[in-house]
CSV table of C-alpha atoms in Angstrom, one decimal:
chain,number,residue,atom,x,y,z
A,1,UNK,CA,0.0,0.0,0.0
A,2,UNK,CA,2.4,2.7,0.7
A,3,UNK,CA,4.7,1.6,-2.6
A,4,UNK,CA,1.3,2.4,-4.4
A,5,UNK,CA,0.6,5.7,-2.2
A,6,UNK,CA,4.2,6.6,-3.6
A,7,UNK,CA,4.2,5.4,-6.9
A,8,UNK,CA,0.8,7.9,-6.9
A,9,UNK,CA,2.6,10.6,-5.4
A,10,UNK,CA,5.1,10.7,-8.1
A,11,UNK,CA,3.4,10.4,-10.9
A,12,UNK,CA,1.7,13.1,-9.9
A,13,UNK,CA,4.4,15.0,-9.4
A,14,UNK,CA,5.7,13.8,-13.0
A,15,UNK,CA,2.4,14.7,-14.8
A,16,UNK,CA,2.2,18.1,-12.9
A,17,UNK,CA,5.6,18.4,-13.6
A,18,UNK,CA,4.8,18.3,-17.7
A,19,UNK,CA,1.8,20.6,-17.7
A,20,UNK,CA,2.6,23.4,-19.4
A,21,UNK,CA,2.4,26.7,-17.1
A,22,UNK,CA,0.0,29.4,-18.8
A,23,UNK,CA,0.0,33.4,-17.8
A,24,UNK,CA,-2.2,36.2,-19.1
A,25,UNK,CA,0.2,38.5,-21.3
A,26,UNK,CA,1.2,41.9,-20.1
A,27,UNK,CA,0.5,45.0,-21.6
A,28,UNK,CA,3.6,45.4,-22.6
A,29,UNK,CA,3.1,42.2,-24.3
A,30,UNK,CA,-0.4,43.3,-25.8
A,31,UNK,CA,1.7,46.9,-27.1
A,32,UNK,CA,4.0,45.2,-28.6
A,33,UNK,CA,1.9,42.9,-30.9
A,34,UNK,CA,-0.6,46.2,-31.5
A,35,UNK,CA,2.5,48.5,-32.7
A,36,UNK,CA,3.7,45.1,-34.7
A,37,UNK,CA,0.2,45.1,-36.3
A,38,UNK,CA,0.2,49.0,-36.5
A,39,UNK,CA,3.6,49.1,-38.7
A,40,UNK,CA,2.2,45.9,-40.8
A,41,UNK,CA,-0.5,47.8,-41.6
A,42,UNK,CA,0.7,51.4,-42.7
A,43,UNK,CA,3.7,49.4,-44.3
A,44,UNK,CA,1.1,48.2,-46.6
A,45,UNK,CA,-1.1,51.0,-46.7
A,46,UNK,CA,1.9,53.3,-47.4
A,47,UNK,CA,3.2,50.7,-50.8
A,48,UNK,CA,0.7,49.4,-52.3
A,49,UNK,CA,1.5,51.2,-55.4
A,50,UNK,CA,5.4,50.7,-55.0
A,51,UNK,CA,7.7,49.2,-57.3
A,52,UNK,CA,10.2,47.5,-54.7
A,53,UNK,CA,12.7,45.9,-57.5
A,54,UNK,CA,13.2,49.3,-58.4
A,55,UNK,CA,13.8,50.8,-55.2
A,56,UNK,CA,15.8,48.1,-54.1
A,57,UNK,CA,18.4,49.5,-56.9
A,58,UNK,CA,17.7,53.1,-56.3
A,59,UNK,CA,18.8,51.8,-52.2
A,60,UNK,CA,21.6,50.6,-53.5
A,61,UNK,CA,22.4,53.2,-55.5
A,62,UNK,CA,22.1,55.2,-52.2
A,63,UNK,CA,24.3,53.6,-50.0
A,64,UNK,CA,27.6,54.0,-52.5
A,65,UNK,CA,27.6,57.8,-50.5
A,66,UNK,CA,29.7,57.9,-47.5
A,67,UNK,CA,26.4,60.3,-45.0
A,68,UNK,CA,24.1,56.9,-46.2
A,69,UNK,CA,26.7,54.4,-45.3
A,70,UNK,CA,26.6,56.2,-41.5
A,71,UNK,CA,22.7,55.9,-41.5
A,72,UNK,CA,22.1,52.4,-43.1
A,73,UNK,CA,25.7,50.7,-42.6
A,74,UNK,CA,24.1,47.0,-42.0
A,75,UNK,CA,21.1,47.5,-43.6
A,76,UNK,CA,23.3,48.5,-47.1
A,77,UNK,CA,25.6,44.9,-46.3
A,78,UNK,CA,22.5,43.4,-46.1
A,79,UNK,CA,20.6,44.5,-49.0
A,80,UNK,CA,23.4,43.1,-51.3
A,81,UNK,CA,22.1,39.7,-50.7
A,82,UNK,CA,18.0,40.3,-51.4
A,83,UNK,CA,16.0,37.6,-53.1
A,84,UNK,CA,12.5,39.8,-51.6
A,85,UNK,CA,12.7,43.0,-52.4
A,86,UNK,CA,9.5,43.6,-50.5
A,87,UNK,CA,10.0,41.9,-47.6
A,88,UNK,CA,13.8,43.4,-47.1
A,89,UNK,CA,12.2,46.8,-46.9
A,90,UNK,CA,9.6,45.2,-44.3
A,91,UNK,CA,11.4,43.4,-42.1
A,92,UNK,CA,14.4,45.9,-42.4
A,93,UNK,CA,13.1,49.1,-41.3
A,94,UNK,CA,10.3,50.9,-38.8
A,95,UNK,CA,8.4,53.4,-40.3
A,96,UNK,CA,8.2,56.9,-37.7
A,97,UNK,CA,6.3,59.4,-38.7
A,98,UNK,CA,7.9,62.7,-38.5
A,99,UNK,CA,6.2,65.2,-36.4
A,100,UNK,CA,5.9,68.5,-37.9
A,101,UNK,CA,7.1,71.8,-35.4
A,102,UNK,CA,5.7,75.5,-35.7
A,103,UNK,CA,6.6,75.7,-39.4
A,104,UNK,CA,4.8,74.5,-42.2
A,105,UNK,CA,4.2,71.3,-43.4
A,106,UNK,CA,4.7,71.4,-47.0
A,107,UNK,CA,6.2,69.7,-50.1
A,108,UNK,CA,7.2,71.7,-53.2
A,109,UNK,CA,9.5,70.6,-56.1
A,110,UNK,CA,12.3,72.1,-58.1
A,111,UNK,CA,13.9,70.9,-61.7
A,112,UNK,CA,16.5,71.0,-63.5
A,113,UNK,CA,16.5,74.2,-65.8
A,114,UNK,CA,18.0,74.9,-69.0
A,115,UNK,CA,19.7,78.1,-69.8
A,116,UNK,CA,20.6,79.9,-73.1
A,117,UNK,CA,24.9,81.1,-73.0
A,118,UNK,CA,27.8,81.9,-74.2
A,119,UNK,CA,31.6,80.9,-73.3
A,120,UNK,CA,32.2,84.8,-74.4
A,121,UNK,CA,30.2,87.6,-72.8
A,122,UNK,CA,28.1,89.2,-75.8
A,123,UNK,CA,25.5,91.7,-76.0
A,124,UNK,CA,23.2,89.2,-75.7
A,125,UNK,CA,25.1,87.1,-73.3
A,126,UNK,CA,26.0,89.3,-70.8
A,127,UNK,CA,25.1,87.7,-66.8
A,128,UNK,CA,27.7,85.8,-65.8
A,129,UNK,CA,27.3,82.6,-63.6
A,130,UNK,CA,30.1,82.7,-61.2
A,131,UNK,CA,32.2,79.8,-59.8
A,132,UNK,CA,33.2,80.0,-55.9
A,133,UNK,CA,35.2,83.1,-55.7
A,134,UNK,CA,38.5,82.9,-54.4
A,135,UNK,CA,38.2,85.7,-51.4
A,136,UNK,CA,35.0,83.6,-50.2
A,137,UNK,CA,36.3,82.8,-46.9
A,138,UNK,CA,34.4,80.1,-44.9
A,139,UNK,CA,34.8,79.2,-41.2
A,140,UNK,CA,33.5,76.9,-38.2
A,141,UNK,CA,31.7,77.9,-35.5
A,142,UNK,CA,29.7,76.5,-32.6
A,143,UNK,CA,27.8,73.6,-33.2
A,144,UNK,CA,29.6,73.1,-36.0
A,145,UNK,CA,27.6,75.9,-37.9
A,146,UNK,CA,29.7,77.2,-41.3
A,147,UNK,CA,30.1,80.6,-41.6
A,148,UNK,CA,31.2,82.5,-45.1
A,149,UNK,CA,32.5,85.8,-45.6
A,150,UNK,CA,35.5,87.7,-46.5
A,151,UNK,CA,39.1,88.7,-44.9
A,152,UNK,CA,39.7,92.5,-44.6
A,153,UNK,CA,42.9,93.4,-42.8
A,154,UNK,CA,42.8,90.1,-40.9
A,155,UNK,CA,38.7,90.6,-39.7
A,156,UNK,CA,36.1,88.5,-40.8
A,157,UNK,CA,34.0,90.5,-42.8
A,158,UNK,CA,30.0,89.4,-44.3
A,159,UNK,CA,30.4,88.5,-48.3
A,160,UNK,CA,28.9,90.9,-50.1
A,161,UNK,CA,24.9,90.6,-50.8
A,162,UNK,CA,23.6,89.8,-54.3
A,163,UNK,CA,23.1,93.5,-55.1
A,164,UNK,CA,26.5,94.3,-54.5
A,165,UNK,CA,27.6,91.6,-56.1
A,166,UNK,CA,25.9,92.8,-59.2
A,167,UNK,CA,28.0,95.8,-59.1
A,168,UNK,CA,31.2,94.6,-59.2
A,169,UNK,CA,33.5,92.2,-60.5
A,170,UNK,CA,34.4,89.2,-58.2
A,171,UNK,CA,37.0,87.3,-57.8
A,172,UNK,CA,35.9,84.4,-59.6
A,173,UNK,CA,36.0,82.5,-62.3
A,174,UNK,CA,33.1,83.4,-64.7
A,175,UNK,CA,31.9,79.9,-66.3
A,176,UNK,CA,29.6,81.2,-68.8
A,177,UNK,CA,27.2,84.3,-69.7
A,178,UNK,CA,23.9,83.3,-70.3
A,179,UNK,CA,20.7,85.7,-71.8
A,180,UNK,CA,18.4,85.9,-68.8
A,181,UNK,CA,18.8,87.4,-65.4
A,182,UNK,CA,15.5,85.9,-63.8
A,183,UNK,CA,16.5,82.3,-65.4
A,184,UNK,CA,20.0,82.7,-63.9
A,185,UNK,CA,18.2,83.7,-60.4
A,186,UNK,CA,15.8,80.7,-60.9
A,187,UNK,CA,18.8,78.4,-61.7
A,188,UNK,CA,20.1,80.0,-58.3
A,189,UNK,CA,17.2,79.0,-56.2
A,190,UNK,CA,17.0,75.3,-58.2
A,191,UNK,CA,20.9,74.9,-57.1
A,192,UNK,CA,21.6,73.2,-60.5
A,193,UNK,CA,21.0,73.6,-64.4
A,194,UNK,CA,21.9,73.2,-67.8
A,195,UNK,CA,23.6,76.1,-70.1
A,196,UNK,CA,23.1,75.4,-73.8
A,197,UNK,CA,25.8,77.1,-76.0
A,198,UNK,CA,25.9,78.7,-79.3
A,199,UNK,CA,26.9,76.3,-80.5
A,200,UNK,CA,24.7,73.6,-79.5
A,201,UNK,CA,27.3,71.8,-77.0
A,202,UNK,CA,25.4,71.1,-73.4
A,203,UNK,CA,27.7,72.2,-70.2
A,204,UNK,CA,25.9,71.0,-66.5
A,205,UNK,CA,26.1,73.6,-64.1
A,206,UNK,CA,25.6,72.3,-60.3
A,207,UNK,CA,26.1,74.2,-56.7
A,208,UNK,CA,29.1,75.2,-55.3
A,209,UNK,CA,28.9,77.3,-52.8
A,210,UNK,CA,26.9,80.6,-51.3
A,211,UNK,CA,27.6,83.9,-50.3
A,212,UNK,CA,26.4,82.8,-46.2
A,213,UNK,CA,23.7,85.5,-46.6
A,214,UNK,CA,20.1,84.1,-45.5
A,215,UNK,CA,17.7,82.8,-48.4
A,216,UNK,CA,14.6,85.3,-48.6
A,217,UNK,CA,11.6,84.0,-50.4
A,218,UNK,CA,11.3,85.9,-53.3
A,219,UNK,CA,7.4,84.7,-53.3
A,220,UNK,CA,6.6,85.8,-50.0
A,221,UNK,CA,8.3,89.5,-50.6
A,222,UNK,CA,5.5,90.3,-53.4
A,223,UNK,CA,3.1,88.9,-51.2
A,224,UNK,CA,4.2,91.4,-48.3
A,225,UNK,CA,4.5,94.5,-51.6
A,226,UNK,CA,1.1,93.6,-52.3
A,227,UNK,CA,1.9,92.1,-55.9
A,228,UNK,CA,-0.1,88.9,-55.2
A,229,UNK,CA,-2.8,88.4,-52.2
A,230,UNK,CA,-1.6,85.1,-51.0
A,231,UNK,CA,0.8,82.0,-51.4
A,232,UNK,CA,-2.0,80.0,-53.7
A,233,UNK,CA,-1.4,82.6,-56.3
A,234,UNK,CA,2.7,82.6,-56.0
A,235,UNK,CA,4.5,80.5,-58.4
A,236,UNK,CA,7.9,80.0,-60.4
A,237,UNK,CA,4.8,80.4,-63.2
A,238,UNK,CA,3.0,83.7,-61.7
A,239,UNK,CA,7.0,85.5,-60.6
A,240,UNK,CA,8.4,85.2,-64.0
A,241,UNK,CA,5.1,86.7,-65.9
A,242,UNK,CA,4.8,89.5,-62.9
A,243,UNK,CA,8.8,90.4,-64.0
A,244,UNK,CA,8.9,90.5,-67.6
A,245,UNK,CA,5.6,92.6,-67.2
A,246,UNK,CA,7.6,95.1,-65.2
A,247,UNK,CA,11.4,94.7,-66.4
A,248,UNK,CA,12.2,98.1,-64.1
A,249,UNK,CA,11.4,96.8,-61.1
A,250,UNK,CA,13.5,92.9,-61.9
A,251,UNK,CA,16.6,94.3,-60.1
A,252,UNK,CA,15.0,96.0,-56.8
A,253,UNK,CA,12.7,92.5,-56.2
A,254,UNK,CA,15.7,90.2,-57.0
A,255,UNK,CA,18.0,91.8,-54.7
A,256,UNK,CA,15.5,91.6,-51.8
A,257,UNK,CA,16.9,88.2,-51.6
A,258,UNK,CA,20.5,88.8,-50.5
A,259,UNK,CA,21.6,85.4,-50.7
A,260,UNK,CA,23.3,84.3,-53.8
A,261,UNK,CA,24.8,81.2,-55.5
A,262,UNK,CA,28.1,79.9,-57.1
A,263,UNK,CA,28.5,77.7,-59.3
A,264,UNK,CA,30.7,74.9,-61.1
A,265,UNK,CA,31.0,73.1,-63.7
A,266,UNK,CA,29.8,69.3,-63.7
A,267,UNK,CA,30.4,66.0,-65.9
A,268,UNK,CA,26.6,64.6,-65.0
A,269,UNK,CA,23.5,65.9,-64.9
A,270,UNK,CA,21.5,67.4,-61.5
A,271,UNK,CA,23.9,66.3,-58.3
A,272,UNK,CA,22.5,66.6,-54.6
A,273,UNK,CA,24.6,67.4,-51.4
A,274,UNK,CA,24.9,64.0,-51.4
A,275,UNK,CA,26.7,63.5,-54.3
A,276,UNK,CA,24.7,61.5,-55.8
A,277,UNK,CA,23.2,62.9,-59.3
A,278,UNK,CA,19.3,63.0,-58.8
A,279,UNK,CA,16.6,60.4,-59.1
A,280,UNK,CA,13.4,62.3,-60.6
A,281,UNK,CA,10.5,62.0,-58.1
A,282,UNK,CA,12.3,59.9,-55.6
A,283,UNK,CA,15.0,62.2,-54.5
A,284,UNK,CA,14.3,65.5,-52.5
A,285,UNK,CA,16.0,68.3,-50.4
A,286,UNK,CA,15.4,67.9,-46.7
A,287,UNK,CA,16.4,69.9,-43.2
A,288,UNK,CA,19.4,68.4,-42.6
A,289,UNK,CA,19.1,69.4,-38.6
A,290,UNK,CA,16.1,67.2,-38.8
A,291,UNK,CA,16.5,64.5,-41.2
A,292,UNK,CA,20.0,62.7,-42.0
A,293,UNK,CA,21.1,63.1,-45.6
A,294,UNK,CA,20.8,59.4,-47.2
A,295,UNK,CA,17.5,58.6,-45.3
A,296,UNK,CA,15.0,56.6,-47.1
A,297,UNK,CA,11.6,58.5,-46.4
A,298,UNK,CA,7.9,57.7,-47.4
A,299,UNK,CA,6.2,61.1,-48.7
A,300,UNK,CA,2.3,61.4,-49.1
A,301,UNK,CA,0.9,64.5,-50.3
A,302,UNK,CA,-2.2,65.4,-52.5
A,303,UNK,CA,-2.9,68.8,-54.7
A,304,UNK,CA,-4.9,69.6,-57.7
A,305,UNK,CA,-1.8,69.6,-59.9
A,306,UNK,CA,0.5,66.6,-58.3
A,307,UNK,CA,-0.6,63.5,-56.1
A,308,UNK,CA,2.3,61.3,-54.5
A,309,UNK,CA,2.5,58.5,-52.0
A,310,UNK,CA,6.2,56.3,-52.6
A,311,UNK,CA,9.1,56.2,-51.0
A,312,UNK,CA,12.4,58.5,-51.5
A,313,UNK,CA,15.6,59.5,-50.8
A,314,UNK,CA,17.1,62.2,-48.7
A,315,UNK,CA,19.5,63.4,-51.2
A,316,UNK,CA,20.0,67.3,-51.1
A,317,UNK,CA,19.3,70.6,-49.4
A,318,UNK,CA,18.0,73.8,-49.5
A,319,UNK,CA,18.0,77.2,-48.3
A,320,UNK,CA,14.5,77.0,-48.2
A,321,UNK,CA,14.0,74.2,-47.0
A,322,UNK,CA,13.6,74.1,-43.2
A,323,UNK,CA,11.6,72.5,-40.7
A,324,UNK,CA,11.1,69.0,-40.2
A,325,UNK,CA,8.1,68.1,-41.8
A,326,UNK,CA,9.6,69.7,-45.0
A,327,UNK,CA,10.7,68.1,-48.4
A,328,UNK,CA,11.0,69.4,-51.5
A,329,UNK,CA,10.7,67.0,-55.0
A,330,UNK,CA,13.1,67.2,-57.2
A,331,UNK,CA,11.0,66.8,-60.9
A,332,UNK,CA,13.7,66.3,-63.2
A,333,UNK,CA,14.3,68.0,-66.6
A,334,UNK,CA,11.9,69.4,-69.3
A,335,UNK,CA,8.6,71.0,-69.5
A,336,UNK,CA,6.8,69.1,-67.2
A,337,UNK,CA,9.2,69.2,-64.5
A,338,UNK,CA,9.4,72.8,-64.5
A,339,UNK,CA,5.5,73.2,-64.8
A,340,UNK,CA,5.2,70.7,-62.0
A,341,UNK,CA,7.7,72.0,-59.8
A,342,UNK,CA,6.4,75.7,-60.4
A,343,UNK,CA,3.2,75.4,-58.9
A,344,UNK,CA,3.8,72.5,-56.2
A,345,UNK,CA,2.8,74.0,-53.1
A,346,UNK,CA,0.8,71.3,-50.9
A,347,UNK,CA,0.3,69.5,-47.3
A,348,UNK,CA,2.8,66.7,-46.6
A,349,UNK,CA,3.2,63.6,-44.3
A,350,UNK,CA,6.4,62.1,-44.1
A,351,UNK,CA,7.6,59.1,-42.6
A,352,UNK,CA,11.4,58.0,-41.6
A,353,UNK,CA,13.2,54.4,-42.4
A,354,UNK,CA,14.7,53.8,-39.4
A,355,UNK,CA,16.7,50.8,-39.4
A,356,UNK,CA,15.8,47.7,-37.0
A,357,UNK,CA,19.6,47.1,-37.0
């Protein structure tokens, strides 16, 4: 009796010993599956329209610059090695929405323009484009913020604005003339172009450097003269018909904008701050205080002229450009680009690729 009384005892003990112990999840638990389901979810909501074989290349394209490589340095290894384009993008990243701050939420768009010139300055050809002149003195400050001016009897001195500028002769190396002083300004503001010659020969023209003066909108100082009533009515479009309608005033409304732009001469076509030349409608010019050059980003935005919901790439910058909720769509070359970029001037939602590892 008591070998059966302990034979009972431990099976008992055996069987209890093989039950499986349940508890109720946490809410920590119950968050995590719910933020898992949350990311699913937007993942696919956000690219259902997306072409992931050719964003995988564009990503790859991406990671050859050095700022990428510091963002995505495992997720670049990895995506050398993809069979699932889809499901790399997926699994490899969180999507954060980006908050916006006090400024605007907004996405506009710039081109590449092209320009009419001359290697010789002519009557007709007679606005130079100006490489980085060579008393253009740049220093570091706090924070690491970069500073440009010029040396007078060993004191830091501001470069002069764009009206003096367009009084004197710089120091620079003049890499063309071309026929228009509002396209040349234009070409400023787009940070890139193309010059056609005489002759028919194609020379690309991309950023080189800035006077350090402070961009003023152009737009928003008619708006304040009373030229146009509100933003919907300002465009690259509406500010070129408003100036060659009144040629006497070009001058006084340029140079409202003090800051002004140097060029240099380029073997490819539209290159970012990245250094990488420019994807039409998947590159764009961020804040770089807010958003790391090289980022892959999801944009969605809707206007009468231009809908969009894809992912891009943080590829360049702009003196317009600030805020964090802030992008602006680079549209390529030709007609449609510049009509598209002209009047783009609508809400945005971004989202971040942040990498899982």
């Amino acid at each position: 009796m008591r070998k059966s009384l302990y034979f009972c005892g431990c099976l008992m003990v055996l069987v209890s010993g093989c039950s499986f112990k349940t508890t109720a999840p946490t809410l920590q638990d119950e968050a995590l599956v719910l933020s898992l389901q949350e990311q699913n979810e937007r993942f696919e909501m956000l690219s259902h329209t997306e072409n992931f074989d050719e964003l995988l290349v564009l990503f790859l394209q991406n990671c050859a610059a050095p700022l990428t490589q510091k963002v995505y340095a495992n997720v670049c290894e990895q995506a050398l090695h993809v069979n699932d384009a889809k499901a790399f993008f997926k699994n490899s990243f969180e999507l954060k929405k980006i908050q916006p701050n006090e400024q605007r939420s907004m996405l506009t768009g710039y081109y590449e323009p092209l320009l009419h010139g001359s290697l010789k300055k002519t009557e007709r050809f007679k606005y130079p484009v100006y490489g980085k002149p060579k008393d253009l003195v740049m220093i570091v400050g706090e924070n690491d913020k970069k500073m440009r001016g010029r040396s007078v009897k060993g004191k830091m001195m501001p470069y002069f604005t764009r009206e003096e500028i367009g009084k004197r002769k710089l120091n620079a190396e003049v890499l063309c003339y071309v026929d228009d002083k509002i396209d040349l300004f234009f070409m400023e503001v787009q940070g890139s172009g193309r010059v056609e010659l005489e002759n028919g020969n194609v020379i690309f023209i991309g950023y080189a450097d800035s006077n350090g003066h402070a961009y003023k909108s152009l737009g928003r100082e008619m708006i304040n003269r009373g030229i146009f009533n509100s933003v919907e009515e300002v465009s690259l479009q509406s500010i070129r018909a408003w100036l060659i309608a009144h040629p006497s005033q070009i001058d006084t409304l340029l140079n409202t904008n003090p800051s002004y732009v140097f060029f240099r001469r380029m073997d490819q076509r539209a290159t970012g701050s990245l250094g990488l030349v420019l994807t039409p409608e998947r590159s764009v010019a961020v804040d770089r205080a807010h958003i790391p050059l090289g980022s892959l980003l999801v944009v969605k935005s809707e206007s009468p002229n231009y809908n969009v919901e894809k992912f891009v790439f943080a590829q360049d910058t702009g003196g317009a450009i600030k805020g964090p909720n802030r992008a602006d769509m680079f549209m390529g070359y030709g007609e449609r680009a510049q009509w598209i970029a002209g009047e783009l001037k609508a809400p945005l939602e971004l989202w971040i690729m942040q990498p899982k590892f």
